[in-house]
Coordinates of N, CA and C in Angstrom, one line a residue:
G1 N 94.7 188.7 102.4 CA 95.5 187.6 102.9 C 94.7 186.6 103.6
E2 N 93.8 187.2 104.4 CA 92.9 186.3 105.3 C 92.0 185.5 104.4
E3 N 91.4 186.1 103.4 CA 90.5 185.5 102.5 C 91.3 184.3 101.7
L4 N 92.5 184.6 101.3 CA 93.3 183.6 100.6 C 93.5 182.4 101.6
R5 N 93.9 182.7 102.8 CA 94.1 181.6 103.8 C 92.8 180.8 103.9
R6 N 91.6 181.4 104.1 CA 90.4 180.8 104.2 C 90.1 179.9 103.0
T7 N 90.3 180.5 101.8 CA 90.0 179.7 100.6 C 90.9 178.5 100.5
L8 N 92.2 178.7 100.8 CA 93.1 177.6 100.8 C 92.7 176.5 101.8
A9 N 92.3 177.0 103.0 CA 91.9 176.0 104.0 C 90.6 175.2 103.6
E10 N 89.7 175.9 102.9 CA 88.5 175.3 102.4 C 88.9 174.3 101.4
K11 N 89.8 174.7 100.4 CA 90.2 173.8 99.4 C 90.9 172.5 100.0
R12 N 91.8 172.8 101.0 CA 92.4 171.7 101.7 C 91.4 170.8 102.3
Q13 N 90.4 171.3 103.0 CA 89.4 170.5 103.6 C 88.6 169.7 102.6
R14 N 88.2 170.3 101.5 CA 87.5 169.6 100.4 C 88.4 168.5 99.8
H15 N 89.7 168.8 99.6 CA 90.6 167.8 99.1 C 90.8 166.7 100.1
Y16 N 90.9 166.9 101.4 CA 91.0 165.9 102.4 C 89.7 165.0 102.4
H17 N 88.6 165.7 102.3 CA 87.3 165.0 102.3 C 87.2 164.1 101.0
A18 N 87.7 164.6 99.9 CA 87.6 163.8 98.7 C 88.6 162.6 98.8
L19 N 89.8 162.9 99.3 CA 90.7 161.8 99.5 C 90.2 160.7 100.5
L20 N 89.6 161.2 101.6 CA 89.0 160.2 102.6 C 87.9 159.5 102.0
G21 N 87.0 160.2 101.2 CA 85.9 159.5 100.5 C 86.4 158.4 99.6
A22 N 87.4 158.7 98.8 CA 87.9 157.8 97.8 C 88.6 156.6 98.6
A23 N 89.3 156.9 99.7 CA 89.9 155.8 100.4 C 88.8 154.9 101.1
E24 N 87.8 155.5 101.6 CA 86.7 154.8 102.2 C 86.0 153.9 101.2
E25 N 85.8 154.5 100.0 CA 85.2 153.7 98.9 C 86.0 152.5 98.5
T26 N 87.3 152.7 98.4 CA 88.2 151.6 98.0 C 88.2 150.5 99.1
V27 N 88.3 151.0 100.3 CA 88.3 150.0 101.5 C 87.0 149.3 101.5
A28 N 85.9 150.0 101.3 CA 84.6 149.3 101.3 C 84.5 148.3 100.2
R29 N 85.0 148.6 99.0 CA 84.9 147.7 97.9 C 85.8 146.5 98.2
R30 N 87.0 146.7 98.7 CA 87.8 145.5 99.0 C 87.2 144.7 100.1
L31 N 86.6 145.3 101.1 CA 85.9 144.6 102.2 C 84.8 143.7 101.6
R32 N 84.0 144.3 100.7 CA 82.9 143.5 100.1 C 83.5 142.3 99.3
E33 N 84.6 142.5 98.5 CA 85.2 141.4 97.8 C 85.7 140.3 98.7
K34 N 86.3 140.7 99.8 CA 86.8 139.7 100.8 C 85.7 139.0 101.5
E35 N 84.6 139.7 101.8 CA 83.4 139.0 102.4 C 82.9 138.0 101.4
A36 N 82.8 138.4 100.1 CA 82.3 137.5 99.1 C 83.2 136.2 99.0
E37 N 84.6 136.4 99.1 CA 85.5 135.3 99.1 C 85.3 134.4 100.3
V38 N 85.1 135.0 101.4 CA 84.8 134.2 102.7 C 83.6 133.4 102.5
E39 N 82.5 134.0 102.0 CA 81.3 133.3 101.8 C 81.5 132.1 100.8
K40 N 82.2 132.4 99.7 CA 82.5 131.3 98.8 C 83.3 130.2 99.4
A41 N 84.3 130.6 100.2 CA 85.1 129.5 100.9 C 84.2 128.7 101.9
K42 N 83.3 129.4 102.6 CA 82.4 128.7 103.5 C 81.5 127.7 102.8
R43 N 81.0 128.1 101.6 CA 80.1 127.2 100.8 C 81.0 126.0 100.3
R44 N 82.2 126.3 99.9 CA 83.1 125.2 99.4 C 83.4 124.3 100.5
N45 N 83.7 124.8 101.7 CA 84.0 124.0 102.9 C 82.8 123.1 103.2
A46 N 81.6 123.7 103.2 CA 80.4 122.9 103.5 C 80.2 121.8 102.5
E47 N 80.5 122.1 101.2 CA 80.4 121.0 100.1 C 81.4 119.9 100.4
L48 N 82.6 120.3 100.7 CA 83.7 119.3 101.0 C 83.3 118.5 102.2
E49 N 82.8 119.1 103.3 CA 82.4 118.3 104.5 C 81.3 117.4 104.1
A50 N 80.3 117.8 103.3 CA 79.2 116.9 102.9 C 79.8 115.7 102.0
R51 N 80.8 116.0 101.2 CA 81.4 115.0 100.3 C 82.2 114.0 101.2
A52 N 82.9 114.6 102.2 CA 83.7 113.7 103.1 C 82.7 112.8 103.9
A53 N 81.6 113.3 104.3 CA 80.6 112.4 105.0 C 80.1 111.3 104.1
Q54 N 79.8 111.7 102.8 CA 79.4 110.7 101.9 C 80.4 109.7 101.6
V55 N 81.7 110.1 101.5 CA 82.8 109.1 101.3 C 82.9 108.2 102.5
S56 N 82.8 108.8 103.6 CA 82.8 108.0 104.9 C 81.8 106.9 104.9
V57 N 80.6 107.2 104.5 CA 79.5 106.2 104.4 C 79.8 105.2 103.3
E58 N 80.3 105.6 102.2 CA 80.7 104.7 101.1 C 81.8 103.7 101.6
V59 N 82.7 104.2 102.4 CA 83.8 103.4 102.9 C 83.2 102.3 103.9
Q60 N 82.3 102.7 104.7 CA 81.7 101.8 105.6 C 80.9 100.7 104.8
V61 N 80.2 101.1 103.7 CA 79.5 100.2 102.9 C 80.4 99.2 102.3
W62 N 81.6 99.7 101.7 CA 82.5 98.8 101.1 C 83.2 97.9 102.1
Q63 N 83.5 98.4 103.3 CA 84.0 97.5 104.3 C 83.0 96.4 104.7
A64 N 81.8 96.7 104.8 CA 80.8 95.7 105.1 C 80.7 94.7 103.9
K65 N 80.7 95.2 102.7 CA 80.7 94.3 101.6 C 82.0 93.4 101.6
A66 N 83.1 94.0 101.9 CA 84.4 93.2 102.0 C 84.3 92.1 103.0
R67 N 83.7 92.5 104.2 CA 83.6 91.5 105.3 C 82.6 90.4 104.8
A68 N 81.6 90.7 104.2 CA 80.6 89.7 103.7 C 81.3 88.8 102.7
Q69 N 82.0 89.4 101.7 CA 82.7 88.6 100.7 C 83.8 87.7 101.4
E70 N 84.4 88.3 102.4 CA 85.5 87.5 103.1 C 84.8 86.3 103.8
A71 N 83.7 86.5 104.4 CA 82.9 85.4 105.1 C 82.5 84.4 104.0
T72 N 82.0 84.9 102.9 CA 81.6 83.9 101.8 C 82.8 83.1 101.3
A73 N 84.0 83.8 101.2 CA 85.2 83.1 100.7 C 85.6 82.1 101.8
V74 N 85.5 82.4 103.0 CA 85.9 81.5 104.1 C 85.0 80.3 104.1
S75 N 83.7 80.5 103.9 CA 82.7 79.5 103.8 C 83.0 78.6 102.6
L76 N 83.2 79.2 101.5 CA 83.5 78.4 100.3 C 84.8 77.6 100.4
Q77 N 85.8 78.2 101.0 CA 87.0 77.5 101.3 C 86.8 76.3 102.2
A78 N 86.0 76.5 103.2 CA 85.7 75.4 104.1 C 85.0 74.2 103.4
Q79 N 84.0 74.6 102.5 CA 83.3 73.6 101.7 C 84.2 72.9 100.7
L80 N 85.1 73.7 100.1 CA 86.1 73.1 99.2 C 87.0 72.1 99.9
Q81 N 87.5 72.5 101.1 CA 88.4 71.6 101.9 C 87.6 70.4 102.3
Q82 N 86.4 70.5 102.7 CA 85.6 69.4 103.0 C 85.4 68.5 101.8
A83 N 85.1 69.0 100.7 CA 84.9 68.2 99.5 C 86.2 67.5 99.1
I84 N 87.3 68.2 99.2 CA 88.6 67.6 98.9 C 88.9 66.5 99.9
M85 N 88.6 66.7 101.2 CA 88.9 65.7 102.2 C 88.0 64.5 101.9
S86 N 86.7 64.7 101.6 CA 85.8 63.6 101.4 C 86.2 62.8 100.1
G87 N 86.7 63.6 99.1 CA 87.2 63.0 97.9 C 88.5 62.2 98.1
A88 N 89.4 62.7 98.9 CA 90.6 62.0 99.3 C 90.4 60.8 100.1
T89 N 89.4 60.9 101.0 CA 89.1 59.7 101.8 C 88.5 58.6 101.0
A90 N 87.6 59.0 100.0 CA 87.1 58.0 99.1 C 88.2 57.4 98.2
H91 N 89.1 58.2 97.8 CA 90.2 57.7 96.9 C 91.1 56.8 97.7
D92 N 91.4 57.2 99.0 CA 92.3 56.3 99.9 C 91.6 55.0 100.1
N93 N 90.3 55.0 100.3 CA 89.5 53.8 100.6 C 89.6 52.9 99.3
R94 N 89.5 53.4 98.1 CA 89.6 52.6 96.9 C 91.0 52.1 96.8
R95 N 92.0 52.9 97.1 CA 93.4 52.5 97.0 C 93.7 51.4 98.0
G96 N 93.1 51.5 99.2 CA 93.4 50.5 100.2 C 92.8 49.2 99.7
D97 N 91.6 49.2 99.1 CA 91.0 48.0 98.6 C 91.8 47.4 97.5
E98 N 92.4 48.2 96.6 CA 93.3 47.7 95.6 C 94.5 47.1 96.2
G99 N 95.1 47.7 97.2 CA 96.3 47.1 97.8 C 96.0 45.8 98.4
L100 N 94.8 45.5 99.0 CA 94.5 44.2 99.5 C 94.5 43.2 98.4
N101 N 94.0 43.5 97.3 CA 93.8 42.6 96.2 C 95.1 42.3 95.5
C102 N 96.1 43.3 95.6 CA 97.4 43.2 94.9 C 98.3 42.2 95.7
A103 N 98.9 41.3 95.1 CA 99.8 40.4 95.7 C 101.2 40.9 95.5
G104 N 101.9 41.3 96.6 CA 103.3 41.8 96.5 C 103.3 43.1 95.8
G105 N 104.1 43.3 94.7 CA 104.2 44.5 94.0 C 104.9 45.6 94.7
G106 N 105.8 45.3 95.7 CA 106.4 46.4 96.5 C 107.3 47.3 95.7
V107 N 108.2 46.8 94.8 CA 109.1 47.7 94.0 C 108.3 48.4 93.0
E108 N 107.3 47.8 92.3 CA 106.5 48.4 91.3 C 105.7 49.6 92.0
R109 N 105.2 49.2 93.2 CA 104.4 50.2 93.9 C 105.2 51.4 94.3
Q110 N 106.5 51.2 94.7 CA 107.3 52.4 95.0 C 107.7 53.2 93.8
A111 N 107.9 52.6 92.6 CA 108.1 53.3 91.4 C 106.9 54.1 91.0
E112 N 105.7 53.5 91.2 CA 104.5 54.3 90.8 C 104.3 55.5 91.8
D113 N 104.6 55.3 93.1 CA 104.5 56.4 94.0 C 105.5 57.5 93.7
A114 N 106.8 57.1 93.3 CA 107.8 58.1 92.9 C 107.3 58.9 91.7
E115 N 106.8 58.2 90.7 CA 106.3 58.9 89.5 C 105.1 59.9 89.9
S116 N 104.2 59.4 90.7 CA 103.1 60.3 91.1 C 103.5 61.4 91.9
A117 N 104.7 61.4 92.5 CA 105.1 62.5 93.4 C 105.6 63.7 92.5
Y118 N 106.0 63.5 91.3 CA 106.4 64.6 90.4 C 105.2 65.4 89.9
V119 N 105.3 66.7 90.0 CA 104.2 67.6 89.6 C 104.8 68.4 88.5
D120 N 104.2 68.2 87.3 CA 104.6 69.0 86.1 C 103.8 70.3 86.2
P121 N 104.6 71.4 86.3 CA 103.9 72.7 86.4 C 103.0 73.1 85.3
D122 N 103.2 72.6 84.1 CA 102.4 72.9 82.9 C 101.1 72.1 82.9
R123 N 101.1 71.0 83.7 CA 99.9 70.1 83.7 C 99.2 70.1 85.0
V124 N 99.5 71.1 85.9 CA 98.9 71.2 87.2 C 97.4 71.6 87.0
V125 N 96.6 70.8 87.6 CA 95.1 71.1 87.6 C 94.9 72.0 88.8
A126 N 94.4 73.2 88.5 CA 94.1 74.1 89.6 C 92.9 73.7 90.4
S127 N 93.0 73.7 91.7 CA 91.8 73.4 92.5 C 91.0 74.7 92.7
G128 N 89.7 74.6 92.6 CA 88.9 75.8 92.6 C 88.7 76.5 91.3
P129 N 88.3 77.7 91.2 CA 88.0 78.3 89.9 C 89.3 78.6 89.1
V130 N 89.2 78.5 87.8 CA 90.4 78.6 87.0 C 90.3 80.1 86.4
C131 N 91.5 80.6 86.1 CA 91.6 82.0 85.6 C 90.9 82.0 84.2
R132 N 90.0 82.9 84.0 CA 89.3 83.0 82.8 C 90.0 83.7 81.6
A133 N 91.2 84.2 81.9 CA 92.0 84.8 80.9 C 93.0 83.8 80.3
C134 N 93.9 83.1 81.1 CA 94.9 82.2 80.6 C 94.4 80.7 80.7
R135 N 93.4 80.4 81.5 CA 92.9 79.1 81.7 C 93.9 78.1 82.2
K136 N 95.0 78.6 82.8 CA 96.1 77.7 83.3 C 96.2 77.7 84.8
R137 N 96.1 78.9 85.4 CA 96.3 79.0 86.8 C 95.0 79.2 87.5
A138 N 95.1 79.1 88.9 CA 93.9 79.2 89.7 C 93.5 80.7 89.8
A139 N 92.3 81.0 89.7 CA 91.8 82.3 89.9 C 91.9 82.7 91.4
A140 N 92.6 83.9 91.6 CA 92.8 84.3 93.0 C 92.6 85.8 93.1
V141 N 92.0 86.5 92.1 CA 91.8 87.9 92.2 C 90.3 88.3 91.9
V142 N 89.8 89.1 92.8 CA 88.4 89.5 92.7 C 88.4 90.9 92.0
L143 N 87.7 91.1 90.9 CA 87.7 92.4 90.3 C 86.6 93.3 90.9
L144 N 86.8 94.5 91.0 CA 85.8 95.5 91.4 C 85.5 96.4 90.3
P145 N 84.3 96.8 90.1 CA 83.1 96.7 91.0 C 82.3 95.5 90.8
C146 N 82.6 94.6 89.8 CA 81.7 93.5 89.4 C 81.8 92.4 90.4
Q147 N 82.9 92.3 91.2 CA 83.1 91.3 92.2 C 83.2 89.8 91.7
H148 N 83.7 89.7 90.5 CA 83.9 88.3 89.9 C 85.3 87.8 90.3
L149 N 85.4 86.6 90.8 CA 86.7 85.9 91.1 C 87.0 85.2 89.8
C150 N 87.9 85.8 89.0 CA 88.0 85.2 87.7 C 89.4 85.3 87.1
L151 N 90.4 86.0 87.8 CA 91.7 86.1 87.2 C 92.8 85.6 88.2
C152 N 93.9 85.2 87.6 CA 95.1 84.8 88.4 C 95.9 86.1 88.6
T153 N 96.9 86.1 89.5 CA 97.6 87.3 89.8 C 98.4 87.8 88.6
E154 N 98.9 86.9 87.7 CA 99.6 87.4 86.5 C 98.7 88.1 85.5
C155 N 97.6 87.5 85.3 CA 96.6 88.1 84.3 C 96.0 89.4 84.9
D156 N 95.9 89.5 86.2 CA 95.4 90.7 86.8 C 96.2 91.9 86.5
R157 N 97.5 91.8 86.3 CA 98.4 92.9 86.0 C 98.1 93.6 84.7
V158 N 97.5 92.8 83.7 CA 97.3 93.4 82.4 C 95.8 93.6 82.0
A159 N 94.9 93.0 82.8 CA 93.5 93.0 82.5 C 93.0 94.4 82.7
Q160 N 92.2 94.9 81.7 CA 91.6 96.2 81.8 C 90.1 96.1 82.1
A161 N 89.5 94.9 81.8 CA 88.1 94.7 82.1 C 87.9 93.3 82.6
C162 N 86.7 93.0 83.1 CA 86.4 91.7 83.6 C 86.2 90.8 82.4
P163 N 86.8 89.6 82.4 CA 86.6 88.7 81.2 C 85.2 88.0 81.2
L164 N 84.5 88.1 82.3 CA 83.2 87.5 82.4 C 82.1 88.4 81.9
C165 N 82.1 89.6 82.5 CA 81.0 90.5 82.2 C 81.4 91.8 81.4
L166 N 82.7 91.9 81.1 CA 83.3 93.0 80.3 C 83.2 94.3 81.0
T167 N 82.9 94.4 82.3 CA 82.8 95.6 83.0 C 84.3 96.2 83.2
A168 N 84.4 97.5 83.0 CA 85.7 98.1 83.2 C 86.0 98.0 84.7
R169 N 87.2 97.6 85.0 CA 87.6 97.4 86.4 C 88.1 98.7 87.0
N170 N 87.8 98.9 88.3 CA 88.3 100.0 89.1 C 89.5 99.6 89.8
S171 N 89.4 98.4 90.4 CA 90.5 97.9 91.2 C 90.3 96.4 91.4
S172 N 91.2 95.8 92.1 CA 91.1 94.3 92.3 C 91.6 94.0 93.7
V173 N 91.2 92.8 94.2 CA 91.6 92.4 95.5 C 92.1 90.9 95.4
E174 N 93.3 90.6 95.8 CA 93.8 89.3 95.8 C 93.2 88.5 96.9
V175 N 92.6 87.3 96.6 CA 92.0 86.4 97.6 C 93.0 85.3 97.9
L176 N 93.2 85.1 99.2 CA 94.2 84.1 99.6 C 93.4 82.9 100.0
L177 N 93.3 81.9 99.2 CA 92.6 80.6 99.5 C 93.6 79.6 100.0
S178 N 93.5 79.4 101.3 CA 94.5 78.4 101.9 C 93.8 77.2 102.5

């Protein structure tokens, strides 16, 4: 009886050791898998942080380009306004000279002024650059990445590429020329 108890106790001990060994092995394997997942997540996190830093730099570069383009647009707008004003002044001076040479002509002059006040939308001459797609409206959209100011807002809705250089467009920016 004593020998049987001892044998059973030894078998129980061996069985417990085998169970504990198997459990330890399973736990160790799972722990290694989880550590590998953590390392993979750390590498991915580092990659994403590097990409975020790169995107941040790109954003700053694009903002600087946008500011430079905005300054250029403001400068060109000022030059355009100056040219329009100098042209209008020259036109007014010629008109004033014609008015001095004209005797009377009050009613005819008023009729001519009334006619000239009507603006036919189909015959409007756009000031500044003309849309390169429809050639009717003023160009008010800058295409990216090529940075050409070449489309009106209506043509911008359907254009897939720049009509000047045929570069596929990523996006566009509407320029307000006032």
